[in-house]
Amino acid sequence: MKVSYVLRNHAGKSRKIPVGESWQWHHFVEDEAQANAVLADLKKKIRENRLQLVNLFVDKLSIREFQKLKVLFTYKGEVQYDDQLCPKRIINQHEDAPES
């Protein structure tokens, strides 16, 4: 399963992503435990760095497959979707690989 999202530093308060830039992550996860770890890390990045979550996608799961998975993701903020967004950096990452 592929989980992809973009984090945008719109407010200029992040130390991780330069002001005005957007970075995109692609995670390749094999089970719900890895998916939960990726999504928990995503929430942590957003909270600690005051970023905007844009274009969150979980790739190609049927509704039955998604219901079988025990993936828990609750997010109080707004997930924005922007077709015009061009990320400055794209990071392809497997769950077991260290983050750059």
PDB file of C-alpha atoms in Angstrom:
ATOM      1  CA  MET A   1       0.000   0.000   0.000  1.00  0.00           C
ATOM      2  CA  LYS A   2       1.236   3.465  -0.795  1.00  0.00           C
ATOM      3  CA  VAL A   3       0.587   6.464   1.454  1.00  0.00           C
ATOM      4  CA  SER A   4       1.457   9.848   0.012  1.00  0.00           C
ATOM      5  CA  TYR A   5       1.076  13.375   1.319  1.00  0.00           C
ATOM      6  CA  VAL A   6       2.457  16.883   0.969  1.00  0.00           C
ATOM      7  CA  LEU A   7       3.487  19.117   3.843  1.00  0.00           C
ATOM      8  CA  ARG A   8       3.514  22.856   3.158  1.00  0.00           C
ATOM      9  CA  ASN A   9       5.196  25.583   5.180  1.00  0.00           C
ATOM     10  CA  HIS A  10       2.645  28.277   4.483  1.00  0.00           C
ATOM     11  CA  ALA A  11       2.996  30.204   7.750  1.00  0.00           C
ATOM     12  CA  GLY A  12       6.796  30.309   7.761  1.00  0.00           C
ATOM     13  CA  LYS A  13       7.105  28.797  11.242  1.00  0.00           C
ATOM     14  CA  SER A  14       8.673  25.445  10.325  1.00  0.00           C
ATOM     15  CA  ARG A  15      12.325  24.697  10.836  1.00  0.00           C
ATOM     16  CA  LYS A  16      12.191  21.525   8.717  1.00  0.00           C
ATOM     17  CA  ILE A  17      10.763  22.885   5.450  1.00  0.00           C
ATOM     18  CA  PRO A  18      11.847  26.319   4.137  1.00  0.00           C
ATOM     19  CA  VAL A  19       9.267  29.125   4.070  1.00  0.00           C
ATOM     20  CA  GLY A  20       6.817  28.886   1.173  1.00  0.00           C
ATOM     21  CA  GLU A  21       7.957  25.410   0.096  1.00  0.00           C
ATOM     22  CA  SER A  22       6.059  22.131  -0.106  1.00  0.00           C
ATOM     23  CA  TRP A  23       7.628  18.686   0.225  1.00  0.00           C
ATOM     24  CA  GLN A  24       5.980  15.432  -0.794  1.00  0.00           C
ATOM     25  CA  TRP A  25       6.437  12.036   0.870  1.00  0.00           C
ATOM     26  CA  HIS A  26       5.668   8.589  -0.574  1.00  0.00           C
ATOM     27  CA  HIS A  27       5.666   5.732   1.934  1.00  0.00           C
ATOM     28  CA  PHE A  28       5.384   2.093   0.903  1.00  0.00           C
ATOM     29  CA  VAL A  29       3.897   0.099   3.771  1.00  0.00           C
ATOM     30  CA  GLU A  30       3.167  -3.593   3.987  1.00  0.00           C
ATOM     31  CA  ASP A  31       0.651  -3.828   6.828  1.00  0.00           C
ATOM     32  CA  GLU A  32      -1.504  -1.858   9.237  1.00  0.00           C
ATOM     33  CA  ALA A  33       1.231  -1.595  11.880  1.00  0.00           C
ATOM     34  CA  GLN A  34       3.521   0.193   9.421  1.00  0.00           C
ATOM     35  CA  ALA A  35       0.648   2.361   8.176  1.00  0.00           C
ATOM     36  CA  ASN A  36      -0.186   3.391  11.742  1.00  0.00           C
ATOM     37  CA  ALA A  37       3.483   4.240  12.391  1.00  0.00           C
ATOM     38  CA  VAL A  38       3.682   6.367   9.223  1.00  0.00           C
ATOM     39  CA  LEU A  39       0.467   8.241  10.060  1.00  0.00           C
ATOM     40  CA  ALA A  40       1.540   8.807  13.695  1.00  0.00           C
ATOM     41  CA  ASP A  41       4.837  10.246  12.422  1.00  0.00           C
ATOM     42  CA  LEU A  42       2.896  12.458  10.010  1.00  0.00           C
ATOM     43  CA  LYS A  43       0.816  13.935  12.836  1.00  0.00           C
ATOM     44  CA  LYS A  44       3.999  14.530  14.844  1.00  0.00           C
ATOM     45  CA  LYS A  45       5.686  16.357  11.918  1.00  0.00           C
ATOM     46  CA  ILE A  46       2.637  18.568  11.412  1.00  0.00           C
ATOM     47  CA  ARG A  47       2.321  19.442  15.099  1.00  0.00           C
ATOM     48  CA  GLU A  48       6.007  20.026  15.856  1.00  0.00           C
ATOM     49  CA  ASN A  49       6.737  22.013  12.706  1.00  0.00           C
ATOM     50  CA  ARG A  50       3.382  23.813  12.296  1.00  0.00           C
ATOM     51  CA  LEU A  51       2.862  22.589   8.742  1.00  0.00           C
ATOM     52  CA  GLN A  52      -0.193  22.294   6.499  1.00  0.00           C
ATOM     53  CA  LEU A  53      -1.290  18.845   5.326  1.00  0.00           C
ATOM     54  CA  VAL A  54      -2.067  18.793   1.601  1.00  0.00           C
ATOM     55  CA  ASN A  55      -3.043  16.010  -0.820  1.00  0.00           C
ATOM     56  CA  LEU A  56      -3.216  13.015   1.546  1.00  0.00           C
ATOM     57  CA  PHE A  57      -3.807   9.788  -0.381  1.00  0.00           C
ATOM     58  CA  VAL A  58      -3.885   6.099   0.515  1.00  0.00           C
ATOM     59  CA  ASP A  59      -3.259   4.316  -2.760  1.00  0.00           C
ATOM     60  CA  LYS A  60      -5.694   1.992  -4.479  1.00  0.00           C
ATOM     61  CA  LEU A  61      -7.564   0.165  -1.752  1.00  0.00           C
ATOM     62  CA  SER A  62     -11.089  -1.037  -2.202  1.00  0.00           C
ATOM     63  CA  ILE A  63     -13.508  -0.103   0.558  1.00  0.00           C
ATOM     64  CA  ARG A  64     -13.532  -3.716   1.809  1.00  0.00           C
ATOM     65  CA  GLU A  65      -9.739  -3.885   1.977  1.00  0.00           C
ATOM     66  CA  PHE A  66      -9.627  -0.576   3.838  1.00  0.00           C
ATOM     67  CA  GLN A  67     -12.262  -1.740   6.334  1.00  0.00           C
ATOM     68  CA  LYS A  68     -10.241  -4.899   7.036  1.00  0.00           C
ATOM     69  CA  LEU A  69      -7.194  -2.851   7.952  1.00  0.00           C
ATOM     70  CA  LYS A  70      -7.043  -1.456  11.446  1.00  0.00           C
ATOM     71  CA  VAL A  71      -5.469   1.826  10.418  1.00  0.00           C
ATOM     72  CA  LEU A  72      -6.254   4.621  12.833  1.00  0.00           C
ATOM     73  CA  PHE A  73      -5.770   8.192  11.718  1.00  0.00           C
ATOM     74  CA  THR A  74      -7.566  11.091  13.310  1.00  0.00           C
ATOM     75  CA  TYR A  75      -6.579  14.593  12.394  1.00  0.00           C
ATOM     76  CA  LYS A  76      -8.343  17.684  13.709  1.00  0.00           C
ATOM     77  CA  GLY A  77      -6.917  20.035  11.107  1.00  0.00           C
ATOM     78  CA  GLU A  78      -8.041  20.516   7.541  1.00  0.00           C
ATOM     79  CA  VAL A  79      -6.593  18.365   4.775  1.00  0.00           C
ATOM     80  CA  GLN A  80      -6.342  20.553   1.693  1.00  0.00           C
ATOM     81  CA  TYR A  81      -6.325  19.250  -1.866  1.00  0.00           C
ATOM     82  CA  ASP A  82      -4.543  21.311  -4.497  1.00  0.00           C
ATOM     83  CA  ASP A  83      -4.037  20.088  -8.077  1.00  0.00           C
ATOM     84  CA  GLN A  84      -1.764  23.027  -8.880  1.00  0.00           C
ATOM     85  CA  LEU A  85       0.752  22.358  -6.091  1.00  0.00           C
ATOM     86  CA  CYS A  86       4.289  21.518  -7.254  1.00  0.00           C
ATOM     87  CA  PRO A  87       6.408  20.154  -4.389  1.00  0.00           C
ATOM     88  CA  LYS A  88       9.984  21.417  -4.205  1.00  0.00           C
ATOM     89  CA  ARG A  89      11.219  18.049  -2.927  1.00  0.00           C
ATOM     90  CA  ILE A  90       9.847  14.492  -3.321  1.00  0.00           C
ATOM     91  CA  ILE A  91      10.894  11.856  -0.801  1.00  0.00           C
ATOM     92  CA  ASN A  92      10.303   8.164  -1.583  1.00  0.00           C
ATOM     93  CA  GLN A  93      10.569   6.260   1.628  1.00  0.00           C
ATOM     94  CA  HIS A  94       9.977   2.729   2.816  1.00  0.00           C
ATOM     95  CA  GLU A  95       8.876   2.452   6.447  1.00  0.00           C
ATOM     96  CA  ASP A  96      12.120   0.685   7.448  1.00  0.00           C
ATOM     97  CA  ALA A  97      14.411   3.243   5.802  1.00  0.00           C
ATOM     98  CA  PRO A  98      15.849   6.091   7.888  1.00  0.00           C
ATOM     99  CA  GLU A  99      14.367   9.511   7.198  1.00  0.00           C
ATOM    100  CA  SER A 100      16.538  12.044   5.374  1.00  0.00           C
TER     101      SER A 100
END
